[in-house]
Coordinates of N, CA and C in Angstrom, one line a residue:
M12 N 34.9 13.3 60.1 CA 33.8 12.4 60.3 C 32.6 12.9 59.4
T13 N 32.4 14.2 59.4 CA 31.4 14.8 58.6 C 31.7 14.6 57.1
F14 N 32.9 14.6 56.7 CA 33.3 14.4 55.3 C 33.0 13.0 54.8
L15 N 33.2 12.0 55.7 CA 32.9 10.7 55.3 C 31.5 10.4 55.2
R16 N 30.6 11.1 55.9 CA 29.2 10.8 55.9 C 28.6 11.4 54.6
L17 N 29.1 12.4 54.0 CA 28.5 13.1 52.9 C 28.2 12.1 51.7
P18 N 29.2 11.3 51.2 CA 28.8 10.4 50.1 C 27.7 9.5 50.4
F19 N 27.6 9.0 51.6 CA 26.5 8.1 52.0 C 25.1 8.8 52.0
V20 N 25.2 10.1 52.4 CA 23.9 10.8 52.4 C 23.5 11.1 50.9
L21 N 24.4 11.4 50.1 CA 24.1 11.6 48.7 C 23.6 10.4 48.0
L22 N 24.2 9.2 48.3 CA 23.8 8.0 47.8 C 22.4 7.6 48.2
L23 N 22.2 7.8 49.5 CA 20.8 7.5 50.0 C 19.8 8.4 49.4
S24 N 20.1 9.7 49.1 CA 19.1 10.5 48.5 C 18.9 10.1 47.1
G25 N 19.9 9.6 46.4 CA 19.7 9.2 45.0 C 18.8 7.9 44.9
V26 N 19.1 7.0 45.9 CA 18.3 5.8 45.9 C 16.8 6.1 46.2
L27 N 16.6 7.0 47.1 CA 15.2 7.4 47.4 C 14.5 8.1 46.3
G28 N 15.3 8.9 45.5 CA 14.8 9.6 44.4 C 14.4 8.6 43.3
L29 N 15.2 7.6 43.1 CA 14.9 6.6 42.0 C 13.7 5.8 42.5
A30 N 13.6 5.5 43.8 CA 12.4 4.7 44.2 C 11.1 5.5 44.0
G31 N 11.2 6.8 44.3 CA 10.1 7.7 44.1 C 9.6 7.7 42.7
C32 N 10.6 7.8 41.7 CA 10.3 7.8 40.3 C 9.6 6.5 39.9
S33 N 10.1 5.4 40.4 CA 9.6 4.1 40.0 C 8.2 3.9 40.6
M34 N 7.9 4.5 41.7 CA 6.5 4.4 42.3 C 5.5 5.2 41.6
H35 N 5.9 6.3 40.9 CA 5.0 7.2 40.2 C 5.1 7.1 38.7
Q36 N 5.4 5.9 38.2 CA 5.5 5.7 36.7 C 4.1 5.9 36.1
P37 N 3.9 6.5 35.0 CA 2.6 6.7 34.4 C 2.0 5.4 34.0
V38 N 0.7 5.3 34.3 CA -0.1 4.1 33.9 C -0.8 4.3 32.6
A39 N -0.7 3.4 31.7 CA -1.3 3.5 30.4 C -2.8 3.5 30.5
L40 N -3.5 4.3 29.8 CA -5.0 4.4 29.7 C -5.4 3.8 28.4
Y41 N -6.5 3.0 28.5 CA -7.0 2.3 27.3 C -8.4 2.6 27.0
Q42 N -8.8 2.6 25.7 CA -10.2 2.7 25.3 C -10.4 1.6 24.3
L43 N -11.7 1.1 24.1 CA -12.0 0.1 23.2 C -11.8 0.5 21.8
D44 N -11.3 -0.4 21.0 CA -11.1 -0.2 19.5 C -12.4 -0.2 18.8
S45 N -12.9 0.9 18.3 CA -14.2 0.9 17.6 C -14.0 0.6 16.1
G46 N -12.8 0.3 15.6 CA -12.6 0.1 14.2 C -12.7 1.4 13.4
E47 N -13.1 1.3 12.2 CA -13.2 2.5 11.3 C -14.6 2.5 10.7
P48 N -15.7 2.7 11.6 CA -17.0 2.7 11.0 C -17.2 4.0 10.1
G49 N -17.9 3.8 9.0 CA -18.1 4.9 8.1 C -19.3 5.8 8.6
Q50 N -19.5 6.9 8.0 CA -20.6 7.8 8.3 C -21.9 7.4 7.6
P51 N -23.0 7.1 8.4 CA -24.2 6.8 7.7 C -24.8 7.9 6.9
T52 N -25.4 7.6 5.8 CA -25.8 8.7 4.9 C -27.4 8.9 4.9
Q53 N -28.1 7.9 5.4 CA -29.6 8.1 5.3 C -30.1 8.7 6.6
S54 N -30.7 9.9 6.4 CA -31.3 10.6 7.6 C -32.7 10.0 7.9
S55 N -33.3 9.3 7.0 CA -34.6 8.7 7.3 C -34.5 7.1 7.3
G56 N -33.3 6.6 7.7 CA -33.2 5.2 7.7 C -33.9 4.5 8.8
M57 N -33.5 3.3 9.1 CA -34.2 2.5 10.2 C -34.0 3.2 11.5
A58 N -35.1 3.3 12.3 CA -35.1 3.9 13.6 C -34.9 2.8 14.7
V59 N -33.8 2.9 15.4 CA -33.4 1.8 16.4 C -33.0 2.5 17.7
V60 N -33.6 2.0 18.8 CA -33.2 2.4 20.1 C -32.3 1.3 20.7
L61 N -31.1 1.6 21.1 CA -30.2 0.6 21.7 C -30.2 0.8 23.2
G62 N -30.8 -0.2 23.9 CA -30.8 -0.2 25.3 C -32.1 -0.4 25.9
P63 N -32.2 -0.6 27.2 CA -31.0 -0.5 28.1 C -30.0 -1.6 27.8
V64 N -28.7 -1.2 28.0 CA -27.6 -2.1 27.8 C -27.0 -2.4 29.2
S65 N -27.1 -3.6 29.7 CA -26.6 -4.0 31.0 C -25.3 -4.7 30.8
V66 N -24.3 -4.2 31.7 CA -23.0 -4.8 31.7 C -22.7 -5.5 33.0
A67 N -22.1 -6.6 33.0 CA -21.8 -7.4 34.2 C -21.2 -6.5 35.3
D68 N -21.6 -6.8 36.6 CA -21.1 -5.9 37.7 C -19.6 -5.9 37.8
Y69 N -18.9 -7.0 37.5 CA -17.4 -7.0 37.7 C -16.7 -6.1 36.7
L70 N -17.4 -5.7 35.6 CA -16.8 -4.8 34.7 C -17.1 -3.3 35.0
Q71 N -17.9 -3.0 36.0 CA -18.2 -1.6 36.4 C -17.1 -1.0 37.2
R72 N -15.9 -0.9 36.6 CA -14.8 -0.3 37.3 C -13.8 0.2 36.3
E73 N -12.8 1.0 36.7 CA -11.8 1.5 35.8 C -10.6 0.5 35.6
T74 N -10.6 -0.5 36.5 CA -9.5 -1.5 36.5 C -9.5 -2.4 35.3
L75 N -8.4 -2.5 34.7 CA -8.2 -3.5 33.5 C -8.0 -4.9 34.1
L76 N -8.9 -5.8 34.0 CA -8.8 -7.1 34.6 C -8.1 -8.1 33.7
Q77 N -7.5 -9.0 34.4 CA -6.7 -10.1 33.7 C -7.3 -11.4 34.1
R78 N -7.7 -12.2 33.1 CA -8.2 -13.6 33.4 C -7.1 -14.5 33.5
Q79 N -7.0 -15.3 34.6 CA -6.0 -16.3 34.8 C -6.4 -17.7 34.3
R80 N -5.4 -18.6 34.3 CA -5.7 -19.9 33.8 C -6.8 -20.6 34.6
D81 N -6.8 -20.4 35.9 CA -7.8 -21.0 36.8 C -9.1 -20.3 36.8
G82 N -9.3 -19.3 36.0 CA -10.6 -18.6 35.9 C -10.7 -17.4 36.8
S83 N -9.7 -17.2 37.6 CA -9.7 -16.0 38.5 C -9.4 -14.7 37.8
L84 N -9.7 -13.6 38.4 CA -9.4 -12.3 37.8 C -8.5 -11.5 38.7
T85 N -7.5 -10.8 38.1 CA -6.6 -10.0 38.8 C -6.5 -8.6 38.1
A86 N -6.2 -7.6 38.9 CA -6.1 -6.3 38.3 C -4.7 -6.1 37.6
A87 N -4.8 -5.5 36.5 CA -3.5 -5.2 35.7 C -2.8 -4.1 36.4
T88 N -1.5 -4.2 36.4 CA -0.6 -3.2 37.1 C -0.1 -2.2 36.1
D89 N -0.2 -2.5 34.8 CA 0.4 -1.6 33.8 C -0.7 -0.8 33.0
G90 N -1.9 -0.8 33.4 CA -2.9 -0.1 32.6 C -4.3 -0.1 33.3
R91 N -5.2 0.8 32.8 CA -6.5 0.8 33.3 C -7.4 1.5 32.2
W92 N -8.7 1.4 32.4 CA -9.6 2.0 31.4 C -9.6 3.5 31.5
A93 N -9.7 4.2 30.4 CA -9.7 5.7 30.4 C -11.2 6.1 30.5
G94 N -11.8 6.0 31.7 CA -13.2 6.4 31.9 C -14.0 5.2 32.1
S95 N -15.3 5.3 31.7 CA -16.3 4.3 31.9 C -16.3 3.3 30.8
L96 N -16.1 2.0 31.1 CA -16.1 1.0 30.1 C -17.5 0.8 29.6
S97 N -18.6 1.0 30.4 CA -20.0 0.9 29.9 C -20.3 1.9 28.8
R98 N -19.8 3.1 29.0 CA -20.1 4.2 28.0 C -19.3 3.9 26.8
D99 N -18.1 3.4 26.9 CA -17.3 3.0 25.7 C -18.1 2.0 24.9
I100 N -18.6 1.0 25.6 CA -19.4 -0.1 24.9 C -20.6 0.5 24.2
D101 N -21.3 1.4 24.9 CA -22.5 2.0 24.2 C -22.2 2.8 23.0
Q102 N -21.1 3.6 23.1 CA -20.8 4.4 21.9 C -20.2 3.6 20.8
L103 N -19.5 2.6 21.1 CA -18.9 1.7 20.0 C -20.1 1.0 19.3
L104 N -21.0 0.5 20.0 CA -22.2 -0.2 19.4 C -23.1 0.7 18.6
V105 N -23.3 1.9 19.1 CA -24.1 2.9 18.3 C -23.5 3.2 17.0
R106 N -22.2 3.5 17.0 CA -21.5 3.9 15.8 C -21.5 2.7 14.8
Q107 N -21.2 1.6 15.3 CA -21.1 0.4 14.4 C -22.5 0.1 13.8
L108 N -23.6 0.1 14.6 CA -24.9 -0.2 14.1 C -25.4 0.9 13.1
A109 N -25.1 2.2 13.4 CA -25.5 3.2 12.5 C -24.8 3.1 11.1
W110 N -23.6 2.7 11.2 CA -22.8 2.5 9.9 C -23.3 1.3 9.2
R111 N -23.5 0.2 9.9 CA -23.9 -1.1 9.2 C -25.4 -1.0 8.7
L112 N -26.2 -0.3 9.4 CA -27.6 -0.1 8.9 C -27.8 1.1 8.0
D113 N -26.7 1.9 7.9 CA -26.7 3.1 7.1 C -27.9 4.0 7.5
S114 N -27.9 4.3 8.8 CA -29.1 5.1 9.3 C -28.5 6.1 10.4
Q115 N -29.0 7.3 10.3 CA -28.7 8.3 11.3 C -29.6 8.2 12.5
R116 N -30.6 7.3 12.4 CA -31.6 7.2 13.5 C -31.3 6.0 14.4
V117 N -30.1 5.9 14.8 CA -29.8 4.9 15.8 C -29.4 5.7 17.1
V118 N -30.1 5.5 18.2 CA -29.9 6.3 19.4 C -29.9 5.3 20.6
L119 N -29.3 5.9 21.7 CA -29.2 5.2 22.9 C -30.5 5.4 23.7
A120 N -30.9 4.4 24.5 CA -32.1 4.6 25.4 C -31.6 5.4 26.6
P121 N -32.5 6.2 27.1 CA -33.9 6.4 26.7 C -34.0 7.4 25.5
A122 N -34.8 7.1 24.5 CA -35.0 8.0 23.4 C -35.8 9.2 23.7
S123 N -35.6 10.2 22.9 CA -36.2 11.5 23.2 C -37.7 11.4 22.9
T124 N -38.5 12.3 23.5 CA -39.9 12.3 23.3 C -40.3 12.5 21.8
G125 N -41.2 11.6 21.3 CA -41.6 11.7 19.9 C -40.8 10.8 19.0
F126 N -39.8 10.2 19.5 CA -39.0 9.3 18.6 C -39.7 7.9 18.7
S127 N -40.1 7.5 17.5 CA -40.9 6.2 17.4 C -40.0 5.2 16.7
P128 N -39.4 4.3 17.5 CA -38.4 3.3 16.9 C -39.1 2.2 16.1
D129 N -38.4 1.7 15.1 CA -38.9 0.5 14.5 C -38.6 -0.7 15.3
V130 N -37.4 -0.7 16.0 CA -36.9 -1.8 16.8 C -36.3 -1.2 18.1
Q131 N -36.4 -1.9 19.2 CA -35.7 -1.6 20.4 C -34.8 -2.8 20.7
V132 N -33.5 -2.6 21.0 CA -32.6 -3.7 21.3 C -32.3 -3.7 22.8
L133 N -32.7 -4.8 23.5 CA -32.4 -5.0 24.9 C -31.1 -5.9 24.9
L134 N -30.0 -5.4 25.4 CA -28.8 -6.1 25.3 C -28.2 -6.3 26.7
S135 N -27.7 -7.5 27.0 CA -27.0 -7.8 28.2 C -25.6 -8.4 27.9
I136 N -24.6 -7.8 28.5 CA -23.2 -8.3 28.3 C -22.8 -8.9 29.6
T137 N -22.6 -10.2 29.7 CA -22.3 -10.9 30.9 C -20.8 -11.2 31.1
R138 N -20.1 -11.1 30.0 CA -18.6 -11.3 30.1 C -17.9 -10.6 29.0
L139 N -16.8 -9.9 29.4 CA -15.9 -9.2 28.4 C -14.6 -9.1 29.1
D140 N -13.7 -10.0 28.9 CA -12.3 -10.0 29.5 C -11.4 -10.8 28.7
S141 N -10.1 -10.8 29.2 CA -9.0 -11.5 28.5 C -7.9 -11.6 29.6
G142 N -6.8 -12.3 29.2 CA -5.6 -12.4 30.0 C -4.4 -12.5 29.1
A143 N -3.2 -12.4 29.7 CA -2.0 -12.5 29.0 C -1.9 -13.8 28.2
N144 N -2.4 -14.9 28.8 CA -2.4 -16.2 28.2 C -3.8 -16.7 27.9
Q145 N -4.8 -15.9 27.9 CA -6.2 -16.3 27.7 C -6.8 -15.4 26.6
P146 N -7.5 -16.0 25.7 CA -8.1 -15.2 24.6 C -9.2 -14.2 25.2
A147 N -9.5 -13.2 24.4 CA -10.6 -12.3 24.7 C -11.9 -13.0 24.5
I148 N -12.8 -12.9 25.4 CA -14.1 -13.6 25.3 C -15.2 -12.6 25.6
L149 N -16.3 -12.7 24.8 CA -17.5 -11.9 25.0 C -18.7 -12.8 25.0
D150 N -19.5 -12.7 26.1 CA -20.7 -13.4 26.2 C -21.8 -12.4 26.3
A151 N -22.9 -12.5 25.4 CA -24.0 -11.5 25.4 C -25.3 -12.2 25.0
Q152 N -26.3 -11.5 25.3 CA -27.7 -11.9 24.9 C -28.5 -10.6 24.5
W153 N -29.2 -10.8 23.4 CA -30.1 -9.6 22.9 C -31.5 -10.1 22.7
R154 N -32.4 -9.1 22.9 CA -33.8 -9.3 22.5 C -34.2 -8.1 21.7
L155 N -35.0 -8.4 20.6 CA -35.4 -7.4 19.7 C -36.9 -7.2 19.8
L156 N -37.4 -6.0 20.1 CA -38.8 -5.7 20.2 C -39.2 -4.9 19.1
D157 N -40.3 -5.3 18.4 CA -40.8 -4.5 17.3 C -41.7 -3.3 17.7
R158 N -42.4 -2.7 16.7 CA -43.1 -1.5 17.0 C -44.2 -1.7 18.1
R159 N -44.7 -2.9 18.1 CA -45.8 -3.2 19.0 C -45.3 -3.7 20.4
G160 N -44.0 -3.8 20.5 CA -43.4 -4.2 21.8 C -43.3 -5.8 21.9
Q161 N -43.5 -6.5 20.8 CA -43.4 -7.9 20.8 C -42.0 -8.4 20.5
V162 N -41.6 -9.4 21.1 CA -40.2 -10.0 20.9 C -40.2 -10.7 19.6
R163 N -39.3 -10.2 18.7 CA -39.1 -10.8 17.4 C -37.9 -11.6 17.2
D164 N -36.9 -11.5 18.2 CA -35.7 -12.3 18.1 C -35.1 -12.3 19.5
N165 N -34.6 -13.4 19.9 CA -33.9 -13.6 21.2 C -32.7 -14.5 20.9
R166 N -31.5 -14.0 21.2 CA -30.3 -14.8 20.9 C -29.2 -14.7 21.9
I167 N -28.5 -15.8 22.2 CA -27.4 -15.8 23.1 C -26.1 -16.0 22.2
V168 N -25.1 -15.2 22.4 CA -23.9 -15.3 21.5 C -22.7 -15.5 22.4
H169 N -21.7 -16.1 21.8 CA -20.3 -16.3 22.4 C -19.3 -16.1 21.4
F170 N -18.3 -15.2 21.7 CA -17.2 -14.9 20.7 C -15.9 -15.0 21.5
E171 N -14.9 -15.4 20.7 CA -13.5 -15.5 21.2 C -12.6 -14.9 20.2
Q172 N -11.5 -14.2 20.7 CA -10.6 -13.5 19.8 C -9.2 -13.7 20.4
P173 N -8.3 -14.3 19.6 CA -6.9 -14.5 20.1 C -6.1 -13.1 20.0
H174 N -5.0 -13.0 20.7 CA -4.2 -11.8 20.7 C -2.8 -12.1 21.0
Q175 N -1.9 -11.1 21.1 CA -0.5 -11.3 21.3 C -0.1 -11.3 22.7
G176 N -1.0 -10.9 23.7 CA -0.6 -11.1 25.1 C -0.5 -9.8 25.8
S177 N -0.1 -8.7 25.2 CA 0.1 -7.4 25.9 C -1.2 -6.8 26.2
S178 N -1.2 -5.8 27.1 CA -2.5 -5.2 27.5 C -3.1 -4.5 26.3
A179 N -2.3 -3.8 25.5 CA -2.8 -3.1 24.3 C -3.5 -4.1 23.4
A180 N -2.8 -5.3 23.2 CA -3.4 -6.3 22.3 C -4.7 -6.8 22.8
Q181 N -4.8 -7.0 24.1 CA -6.0 -7.5 24.7 C -7.2 -6.5 24.5
V182 N -6.9 -5.2 24.8 CA -8.0 -4.2 24.6 C -8.4 -4.2 23.1
Q183 N -7.5 -4.3 22.2 CA -7.8 -4.3 20.8 C -8.7 -5.5 20.5
A184 N -8.4 -6.7 21.0 CA -9.1 -7.9 20.8 C -10.6 -7.7 21.3
Q185 N -10.7 -7.1 22.5 CA -12.0 -6.9 23.1 C -12.9 -6.0 22.2
G186 N -12.2 -5.0 21.7 CA -13.0 -4.1 20.8 C -13.4 -4.8 19.5
Q187 N -12.6 -5.7 19.0 CA -13.0 -6.5 17.8 C -14.1 -7.4 18.1
L188 N -14.2 -7.9 19.3 CA -15.3 -8.8 19.7 C -16.6 -8.0 19.7
L189 N -16.6 -6.8 20.2 CA -17.8 -5.9 20.1 C -18.2 -5.5 18.7
Q190 N -17.2 -5.4 17.9 CA -17.5 -5.1 16.4 C -18.2 -6.3 15.8
R191 N -17.8 -7.5 16.2 CA -18.5 -8.7 15.7 C -19.9 -8.8 16.2
L192 N -20.1 -8.4 17.5 CA -21.4 -8.4 18.0 C -22.3 -7.4 17.2
A193 N -21.8 -6.3 16.9 CA -22.6 -5.3 16.2 C -22.9 -5.8 14.8
E194 N -22.0 -6.5 14.2 CA -22.2 -7.1 12.8 C -23.4 -8.1 12.8
Q195 N -23.4 -9.0 13.8 CA -24.4 -10.0 13.8 C -25.8 -9.4 14.2
L196 N -25.7 -8.4 15.1 CA -26.9 -7.7 15.5 C -27.5 -6.9 14.4
S197 N -26.7 -6.3 13.5 CA -27.3 -5.6 12.4 C -27.9 -6.5 11.4
V198 N -27.4 -7.8 11.3 CA -28.0 -8.8 10.4 C -29.4 -9.1 10.9
A199 N -29.5 -9.3 12.2 CA -30.8 -9.6 12.8 C -31.8 -8.4 12.7
L200 N -31.3 -7.2 12.7 CA -32.2 -6.0 12.7 C -32.8 -5.7 11.3
K201 N -32.0 -6.0 10.3 CA -32.4 -5.5 8.9 C -33.8 -6.1 8.5
P202 N -34.1 -7.3 8.8 CA -35.5 -7.8 8.3 C -36.6 -7.1 9.0
L203 N -36.4 -6.4 10.1 CA -37.4 -5.7 10.8 C -37.6 -4.2 10.3
A204 N -36.9 -3.9 9.2 CA -36.9 -2.5 8.8 C -38.2 -2.2 8.0
N205 N -38.9 -3.2 7.5 CA -40.1 -3.0 6.6 C -41.3 -3.5 7.3
Q206 N -41.5 -3.1 8.5 CA -42.7 -3.5 9.2 C -43.9 -2.7 8.8
P207 N -45.1 -3.3 8.7 CA -46.3 -2.5 8.3 C -46.6 -1.5 9.4
P208 N -47.1 -0.3 9.0 CA -47.4 0.7 10.1 C -48.5 0.2 11.0
I209 N -48.5 0.7 12.2 CA -49.6 0.4 13.1 C -50.8 1.2 12.8
V210 N -51.9 0.5 12.5 CA -53.2 1.2 12.1 C -53.9 1.5 13.4
Q211 N -54.2 2.7 13.6 CA -55.0 3.1 14.7 C -56.5 2.7 14.6
E212 N -56.9 1.9 15.5 CA -58.3 1.4 15.4 C -59.2 2.5 15.8
Q213 N -60.3 2.7 15.0 CA -61.3 3.7 15.3 C -62.2 3.2 16.3
P214 N -62.6 4.1 17.3 CA -63.5 3.6 18.3 C -64.8 3.2 17.7
K215 N -65.4 2.1 18.1 CA -66.6 1.6 17.6 C -67.8 2.4 18.1
K216 N -68.6 2.8 17.1 CA -69.8 3.6 17.5 C -71.0 2.7 17.9
V217 N -71.6 3.1 19.0 CA -72.7 2.3 19.5 C -74.0 2.7 18.7
A218 N -74.6 1.7 18.0 CA -75.8 2.0 17.2 C -76.9 2.5 18.1
A219 N -77.6 3.5 17.6 CA -78.7 4.0 18.4 C -79.9 3.1 18.2
P220 N -80.6 2.9 19.2 CA -81.8 1.9 19.1 C -82.8 2.5 18.1
V221 N -83.3 1.5 17.2 CA -84.2 1.9 16.2 C -85.6 2.1 16.8
Q222 N -86.2 3.2 16.6 CA -87.5 3.5 17.1 C -88.6 3.0 16.1
V223 N -89.4 2.1 16.6 CA -90.5 1.5 15.7 C -91.7 2.5 15.9
R224 N -92.2 2.9 14.7 CA -93.4 3.8 14.7 C -94.6 3.0 15.0
K225 N -95.3 3.3 16.0 CA -96.5 2.6 16.4 C -97.7 3.2 15.7
E226 N -98.5 2.4 15.2 CA -99.8 2.8 14.6 C -100.8 3.2 15.7
P227 N -101.5 4.3 15.4 CA -102.5 4.7 16.4 C -103.5 3.6 16.6
E228 N -103.8 3.4 17.9 CA -104.8 2.3 18.2 C -106.2 2.7 17.7
K229 N -106.9 1.7 17.1 CA -108.3 1.9 16.7 C -109.2 1.9 17.8
P230 N -110.3 2.7 17.8 CA -111.2 2.7 18.9 C -111.9 1.4 19.0
R231 N -112.0 0.9 20.1 CA -112.7 -0.4 20.3 C -114.2 -0.2 20.3
I232 N -114.9 -1.1 19.6 CA -116.4 -1.1 19.6 C -116.9 -1.9 20.8
P233 N -117.7 -1.3 21.6 CA -118.1 -2.1 22.8 C -119.1 -3.2 22.3
M234 N -119.0 -4.4 22.9 CA -119.8 -5.5 22.5 C -121.2 -5.3 23.1
A235 N -122.1 -5.8 22.2 CA -123.6 -5.6 22.6 C -123.9 -6.7 23.6
T236 N -124.7 -6.2 24.6 CA -125.1 -7.1 25.6 C -126.6 -7.2 25.6
P237 N -127.2 -8.4 25.8 CA -128.7 -8.5 25.7 C -129.3 -7.8 26.8
I238 N -130.5 -7.2 26.5 CA -131.2 -6.4 27.5 C -132.4 -7.3 27.9
R239 N -132.6 -7.6 29.1 CA -133.7 -8.4 29.5 C -134.8 -7.5 30.0
T240 N -136.0 -7.9 29.6 CA -137.2 -7.2 30.0 C -138.2 -8.2 30.7
E241 N -139.2 -7.6 31.3 CA -140.2 -8.5 31.9 C -141.3 -8.9 31.0
M242 N -141.2 -8.5 29.8 CA -142.2 -8.9 28.8 C -142.0 -10.3 28.4
E243 N -143.1 -11.0 28.3 CA -143.1 -12.4 27.9 C -143.8 -12.6 26.6
V244 N -143.3 -13.5 25.9 CA -143.9 -13.8 24.6 C -144.6 -15.1 24.7
F245 N -146.0 -15.1 24.3 CA -146.8 -16.3 24.3 C -147.0 -16.8 23.0
R246 N -147.0 -18.1 22.8 CA -147.3 -18.7 21.5 C -148.5 -19.6 21.6
F247 N -149.4 -19.5 20.6 CA -150.6 -20.3 20.6 C -150.5 -21.3 19.5

């Protein structure tokens, strides 16, 4: 009886082992494709502060989301983001802008003390996703503030990128969308590179009151008053 049970025990152990291996299959990790940005050469180029960059709440996770035909989102089972998607977006845009503007002075907000930017970019990304049967889509809005803090440009953009359907192809398409965003953003930034310097206004001096020199007053001559006497004058 014991001999007959042995093959069954071995078979059951093998099945459980295979099930354990299938449950612990490695999950692919993905990062955004930043393309091949060149190295900026100008150390005194345009000074740009990128940020704050706000990313939609549903993207604040490591899960790689899949957009369905009905517009719903589901978590991918074969991959996830390798770290923070928001940080990947920040780093991709900084490198792309520095390369396209040819400037070493493109930094993320908050800038260090003493850094005086020519332009600050306020960026909001409200959508960045795709699906196996859905194109990659990026919706964003930017505002450009000049040296005086005045809004010089305000734009809402929408990009779409087709792909082959796999998770890797979708991530690559999303990276290409962010590269297109950086390209259009750099075009909007370049005209603001030659802003006139801000002239510090000198405080206005209050004029001292002019003192008028007064002439010394002349002594007044008392007026003569008639003196009455009791003498009378008679005429004949």
